Amino acid sequence: MTRLFVFGTLRDPALLELVLDRVAETRAAALPGAAVFQAEGHDFPICLPAGPEDRAEGLVIEGLSEGDLSRLDFYELGFGYARETAEVVLEDGSRVMAALYRPDGPSLAPGGAWDLAAWQDRYGPITRETAVEAMSYHGSLSPAEMAALWPVMEARAQSRIAARERPAPRRAGLPDPAQIRTERMEIGYNGFFRLEEHHLSYPSFNGGQSPVVSRVAFVSVDAVTLLPYDPLRDRVLLVDQFRVGPHVRGDAQPWTLEAVAGRVDGGETWEEAVHREAREEAGLTLWHLEHIGSYYPSPGAVTEYLASYIGLTDLPDSAAGLFGVAAEAEDIRALLVEFDDLMAMTRDGRIQNGPLMISALRLAADREMLRAVPRP
């Protein structure tokens, strides 16, 4: 049996239980001559040597088995940590040796101070939700492979949180979803997207239960779309970019006109994602957001859920141009389109993108109202 000193996110009882798959016994402790900092560019902390009067506060976990340490190593080592041993002081003043995770080399640099309560409030829910999927790969992925998946696992976790916290209005007369019974689930592919085959049965409208059926789901994440609209100039901004879907289908024109769009990252609200994408894809600052709907674009097999917005902004001639995040190989052309031309494009087939079609038609319905919104 081994003891471990934890100074950061694993001081959160719920997260520690998820990682260990059990409730652990802990005692208050401190590491003399050390301090806890936020890792620069990240939301998690690192523990580094400091002055002789400094103390890194934390907890000692008692009675860890080899299996426990295997789970902890899996959760920690892929993020630039190594397990070391140090002498810590327990709350009664006694000193004991304990393992702890510290940066393995210069990849993690110190930023500002790190506060557990602030982290629990801002990042605790998304980290716990992500850890559920992360720990499911213990024994099948290496720590580095799991860590590489963390951003997309966070985005998937954010989708699940949003499904719970921002559900669609309930409709009467539907079967009880608690009666959906999954016999097994198999993962066919796991990367930026995930392919799952579910063998399940579900309650039917006649009060019975369906036979066990196989259904394949293409697991994506929540995303946002934005139609930027200038109410003074009565024009919108559209983006034009290459899309692999039309290309693989054999479309002779795989560049598509779209609204500004992007996925919702872990820990990010729909509205935060809209403003970020407006900056990244078109260099725009929005002064009013109108949520026009949330929906599944293809619920038969795809988990993606879209939140669509119209954003009021300034669109001078200089707003057109080339944009995109180079690190993501984005090649985006922003076009300015007058409102009447936009409506013509919805009729003549130049717009073949569902969210843009919905947004354009909603703009037509709400145009006078939006043109009357006072500018702050």
XYZ file of C-alpha atoms in Angstrom:
376
model
C 0.000 0.000 0.000
C 1.166 3.550 -0.838
C 0.162 7.084 0.126
C -0.130 9.991 -2.328
C -0.026 13.748 -1.740
C -2.437 15.683 -3.975
C -2.352 19.487 -4.214
C -4.633 20.262 -7.157
C -7.741 19.046 -8.930
C -7.704 15.633 -7.209
C -8.497 17.428 -3.945
C -12.007 17.555 -5.411
C -13.724 14.524 -3.775
C -16.006 13.756 -6.711
C -13.168 13.836 -9.249
C -10.942 11.685 -7.036
C -13.731 9.115 -6.712
C -14.146 9.017 -10.500
C -10.431 8.492 -11.073
C -10.019 5.812 -8.385
C -13.447 4.244 -8.959
C -13.924 4.250 -5.186
C -14.094 6.591 -2.199
C -10.629 7.183 -0.713
C -9.549 8.071 2.808
C -7.728 11.429 2.917
C -5.947 13.574 5.503
C -4.983 17.246 5.360
C -1.277 17.720 4.679
C 1.257 20.191 3.303
C 4.495 20.046 1.322
C 7.095 22.418 2.858
C 9.221 24.556 0.570
C 6.784 24.327 -2.329
C 3.959 26.367 -3.870
C 1.062 25.635 -6.191
C 0.705 27.602 -9.441
C -1.684 27.426 -12.357
C 0.048 25.780 -15.308
C 0.493 28.480 -17.923
C -2.113 28.113 -20.662
C -4.082 25.469 -18.740
C -6.741 25.323 -16.027
C -4.913 22.747 -13.858
C -2.113 23.418 -11.326
C 1.514 22.423 -10.884
C 3.536 22.161 -7.660
C 7.061 23.640 -7.793
C 9.866 24.256 -5.294
C 9.580 27.646 -3.585
C 10.955 29.479 -0.541
C 11.608 27.788 2.821
C 8.572 29.517 4.344
C 6.187 28.362 1.607
C 3.826 25.405 2.009
C 1.786 23.699 -0.685
C -1.502 22.729 0.960
C -3.159 19.475 -0.008
C -4.337 16.040 1.032
C -2.662 12.714 1.631
C -4.535 9.686 0.275
C -3.833 6.626 2.395
C -3.761 2.949 1.450
C -3.389 3.078 -2.316
C -3.042 -0.265 -4.069
C -1.081 -0.945 -7.256
C -4.386 -0.851 -9.095
C -5.136 2.580 -7.622
C -1.719 3.872 -8.675
C -2.240 2.488 -12.168
C -5.464 4.505 -12.485
C -3.823 7.633 -11.080
C -0.812 7.284 -13.388
C -3.157 6.873 -16.341
C -4.981 10.073 -15.402
C -1.863 12.179 -14.702
C 1.196 11.066 -16.665
C 0.004 12.009 -20.153
C -0.235 15.689 -19.211
C 3.455 16.271 -18.550
C 3.738 14.938 -15.009
C 6.000 12.341 -13.402
C 5.421 10.556 -10.092
C 8.012 11.440 -7.433
C 8.396 10.966 -3.667
C 8.665 13.711 -1.048
C 8.282 14.248 2.696
C 5.003 15.907 3.668
C 3.680 17.197 6.982
C 0.354 15.869 8.255
C -2.094 18.023 10.197
C -0.853 16.576 13.506
C 2.705 17.666 12.724
C 4.064 14.227 11.888
C 6.095 13.739 8.726
C 5.617 10.932 6.243
C 6.877 10.032 2.794
C 4.319 10.260 -0.012
C 4.236 10.105 -3.774
C 3.147 13.171 -5.748
C 2.912 14.267 -9.384
C 5.237 17.048 -10.538
C 6.090 18.461 -13.986
C 8.302 16.152 -16.022
C 10.616 18.683 -17.652
C 9.902 22.231 -18.883
C 6.687 21.518 -20.804
C 4.566 22.928 -17.951
C 5.492 26.448 -16.863
C 4.052 28.328 -13.871
C 1.414 30.978 -14.443
C -0.519 32.808 -11.726
C -1.857 31.565 -8.419
C -4.249 28.603 -8.472
C -7.324 28.385 -6.265
C -9.218 25.123 -5.704
C -12.594 26.740 -4.971
C -12.405 28.925 -8.082
C -11.436 25.886 -10.176
C -14.310 23.827 -8.746
C -16.772 26.576 -9.601
C -15.517 27.237 -13.153
C -14.021 23.950 -14.342
C -15.093 21.283 -11.855
C -18.281 20.141 -13.653
C -16.677 19.839 -17.107
C -13.565 18.104 -15.725
C -15.621 15.534 -13.795
C -17.791 14.851 -16.841
C -14.712 14.474 -19.055
C -13.061 12.157 -16.537
C -15.952 9.689 -16.889
C -15.016 9.054 -20.532
C -11.273 9.387 -19.911
C -11.177 6.694 -17.233
C -13.223 4.339 -19.423
C -10.068 3.999 -21.556
C -7.883 2.809 -18.665
C -6.252 -0.389 -19.852
C -6.935 0.236 -23.540
C -5.102 3.524 -24.199
C -1.783 4.860 -22.956
C -1.756 8.009 -20.771
C -0.410 9.992 -23.737
C -3.145 8.688 -26.060
C -5.809 9.586 -23.520
C -4.326 13.056 -22.989
C -4.330 13.665 -26.759
C -8.077 12.955 -26.775
C -8.795 15.268 -23.834
C -9.917 18.365 -25.864
C -12.486 16.413 -27.868
C -13.578 14.485 -24.761
C -14.133 17.858 -23.079
C -16.263 19.005 -26.015
C -18.304 15.776 -25.861
C -18.694 16.285 -22.106
C -19.884 19.846 -22.707
C -22.551 18.475 -25.055
C -23.808 16.067 -22.390
C -23.921 18.841 -19.797
C -25.853 21.088 -22.177
C -28.326 18.267 -22.903
C -29.080 18.112 -19.178
C -29.024 21.826 -18.418
C -30.606 23.246 -21.592
C -33.150 20.605 -22.605
C -35.866 21.132 -25.194
C -39.401 21.712 -23.822
C -41.039 18.448 -22.727
C -43.839 17.089 -24.903
C -46.736 15.174 -23.413
C -47.588 11.586 -24.338
C -44.065 10.310 -24.989
C -42.724 6.994 -23.655
C -40.460 7.007 -20.596
C -36.789 7.338 -21.679
C -35.793 5.477 -18.500
C -37.115 2.346 -20.230
C -34.468 2.489 -22.970
C -32.332 -0.596 -22.312
C -28.824 -0.877 -23.726
C -27.470 -4.416 -23.911
C -24.023 -3.401 -25.133
C -22.143 -0.658 -26.925
C -19.182 -1.071 -29.269
C -16.785 1.683 -30.405
C -15.797 1.445 -34.064
C -13.696 4.609 -34.276
C -12.529 7.118 -31.680
C -10.835 10.358 -32.656
C -12.108 13.873 -33.340
C -15.406 12.071 -33.902
C -16.513 8.764 -32.427
C -18.516 5.947 -33.989
C -20.661 3.914 -31.578
C -22.844 0.883 -32.268
C -25.585 0.511 -29.667
C -27.572 -2.683 -29.230
C -30.714 -1.515 -27.459
C -34.461 -1.644 -27.116
C -36.799 1.255 -26.433
C -40.411 1.714 -25.257
C -42.899 1.910 -28.121
C -45.907 4.169 -28.543
C -48.309 1.228 -28.021
C -46.967 0.599 -24.524
C -44.704 -2.325 -25.390
C -40.962 -2.644 -25.851
C -39.140 -2.842 -29.153
C -36.936 -5.832 -29.975
C -33.202 -5.345 -29.508
C -31.967 -3.401 -32.512
C -28.544 -2.231 -33.662
C -28.184 1.500 -34.188
C -24.958 3.271 -35.176
C -24.371 6.815 -33.927
C -21.835 9.269 -35.297
C -20.857 11.084 -32.086
C -20.123 14.731 -32.662
C -20.407 17.669 -30.267
C -22.563 20.742 -29.823
C -21.871 23.515 -32.293
C -23.050 27.043 -32.961
C -23.897 28.902 -36.148
C -24.022 32.646 -36.622
C -25.480 34.763 -39.411
C -23.854 38.202 -39.031
C -26.286 40.935 -40.054
C -25.715 44.671 -40.424
C -29.150 46.279 -39.928
C -27.985 49.683 -41.181
C -26.482 48.451 -44.449
C -29.041 45.608 -44.705
C -26.425 42.998 -45.572
C -25.076 39.756 -44.162
C -21.696 38.068 -44.108
C -21.378 34.514 -45.426
C -18.354 32.241 -45.334
C -17.223 30.086 -48.242
C -14.992 27.064 -47.659
C -14.081 23.597 -48.890
C -16.045 20.782 -47.211
C -15.067 17.132 -47.363
C -18.688 15.903 -47.141
C -19.750 17.253 -50.541
C -16.379 16.176 -51.967
C -16.777 12.572 -50.822
C -20.371 12.555 -52.089
C -19.013 13.485 -55.525
C -20.327 17.041 -55.663
C -18.701 18.980 -58.494
C -18.645 22.055 -56.238
C -17.395 21.049 -52.764
C -17.053 24.676 -51.613
C -20.174 25.652 -49.675
C -21.699 28.926 -48.565
C -22.389 28.827 -44.842
C -23.067 30.819 -41.740
C -20.124 31.312 -39.393
C -19.925 28.095 -37.364
C -17.819 26.126 -34.946
C -17.906 23.583 -32.169
C -18.530 24.444 -28.526
C -15.367 23.712 -26.559
C -15.333 22.173 -23.108
C -16.325 24.661 -20.414
C -17.688 27.116 -23.001
C -21.263 28.371 -23.301
C -23.041 28.601 -26.640
C -22.841 32.387 -26.488
C -19.115 32.384 -25.709
C -18.550 30.062 -28.658
C -20.503 32.378 -30.992
C -18.398 35.403 -30.090
C -15.155 33.402 -30.424
C -16.105 32.034 -33.840
C -17.142 35.510 -35.025
C -13.631 36.726 -34.245
C -11.808 33.685 -35.653
C -13.761 33.151 -38.862
C -14.634 36.712 -39.812
C -12.857 39.169 -37.491
C -16.204 40.499 -36.225
C -17.378 42.032 -32.947
C -21.092 41.525 -32.257
C -23.235 44.040 -30.397
C -26.448 41.991 -30.179
C -27.172 38.255 -30.326
C -30.536 36.755 -31.243
C -30.938 33.036 -30.519
C -33.160 31.710 -33.294
C -33.281 28.008 -32.452
C -31.494 24.835 -31.352
C -31.873 21.563 -33.233
C -30.463 18.256 -34.439
C -29.572 18.611 -38.139
C -29.673 14.834 -38.729
C -30.982 12.954 -35.654
C -31.259 9.592 -37.391
C -27.573 8.861 -36.845
C -25.693 12.003 -35.757
C -25.512 13.366 -32.204
C -24.514 16.893 -33.307
C -26.752 19.596 -31.821
C -26.729 23.128 -33.229
C -27.569 26.425 -31.573
C -28.161 29.065 -34.246
C -27.930 32.829 -33.839
C -28.261 36.036 -35.786
C -25.655 38.551 -34.633
C -25.924 42.279 -35.198
C -22.633 43.852 -36.220
C -21.003 46.356 -38.559
C -20.287 45.040 -42.065
C -18.428 47.687 -44.077
C -16.886 46.682 -47.389
C -13.629 45.920 -45.576
C -15.338 43.090 -43.629
C -14.916 40.787 -46.633
C -11.667 38.881 -46.918
C -9.777 35.722 -46.016
C -9.888 34.303 -42.499
C -9.458 31.081 -40.508
C -7.202 29.556 -37.868
C -3.986 28.457 -39.572
C -3.292 25.757 -36.952
C -6.597 24.124 -37.919
C -5.887 24.401 -41.690
C -8.920 26.681 -42.113
C -9.174 28.458 -45.454
C -12.232 30.708 -45.227
C -13.434 33.430 -47.573
C -15.888 35.936 -46.084
C -18.408 37.419 -48.538
C -20.804 40.331 -48.081
C -24.288 39.680 -49.470
C -27.172 42.146 -49.639
C -30.402 40.970 -48.027
C -32.358 40.720 -51.315
C -29.531 38.691 -52.861
C -29.534 36.386 -49.824
C -33.215 35.662 -50.355
C -32.605 34.942 -54.031
C -29.837 32.524 -53.101
C -32.206 30.546 -50.857
C -34.468 30.038 -53.895
C -32.032 29.359 -56.723
C -29.908 26.681 -55.029
C -26.726 28.611 -54.365
C -27.340 28.005 -50.642
C -27.262 24.265 -49.930
C -26.425 24.465 -46.235
C -29.280 23.714 -43.825
C -28.332 25.990 -40.907
C -27.730 28.902 -43.282
C -31.084 28.296 -44.967
C -32.837 28.288 -41.564
C -31.001 31.439 -40.475
C -31.745 33.283 -43.713
C -35.456 32.481 -43.517
C -35.563 33.501 -39.849
C -33.826 36.761 -40.723
C -36.513 37.405 -43.324
C -39.208 36.836 -40.696
C -37.549 38.969 -37.986
C -35.812 41.548 -40.139
C -37.909 44.569 -39.178
C -37.653 43.707 -35.491
C -33.880 43.320 -35.719
C -33.493 46.615 -37.597
C -35.264 48.291 -34.669
C -32.931 46.917 -31.968
C -31.178 49.925 -30.402
C -27.419 49.878 -30.575
C -25.723 50.056 -27.136
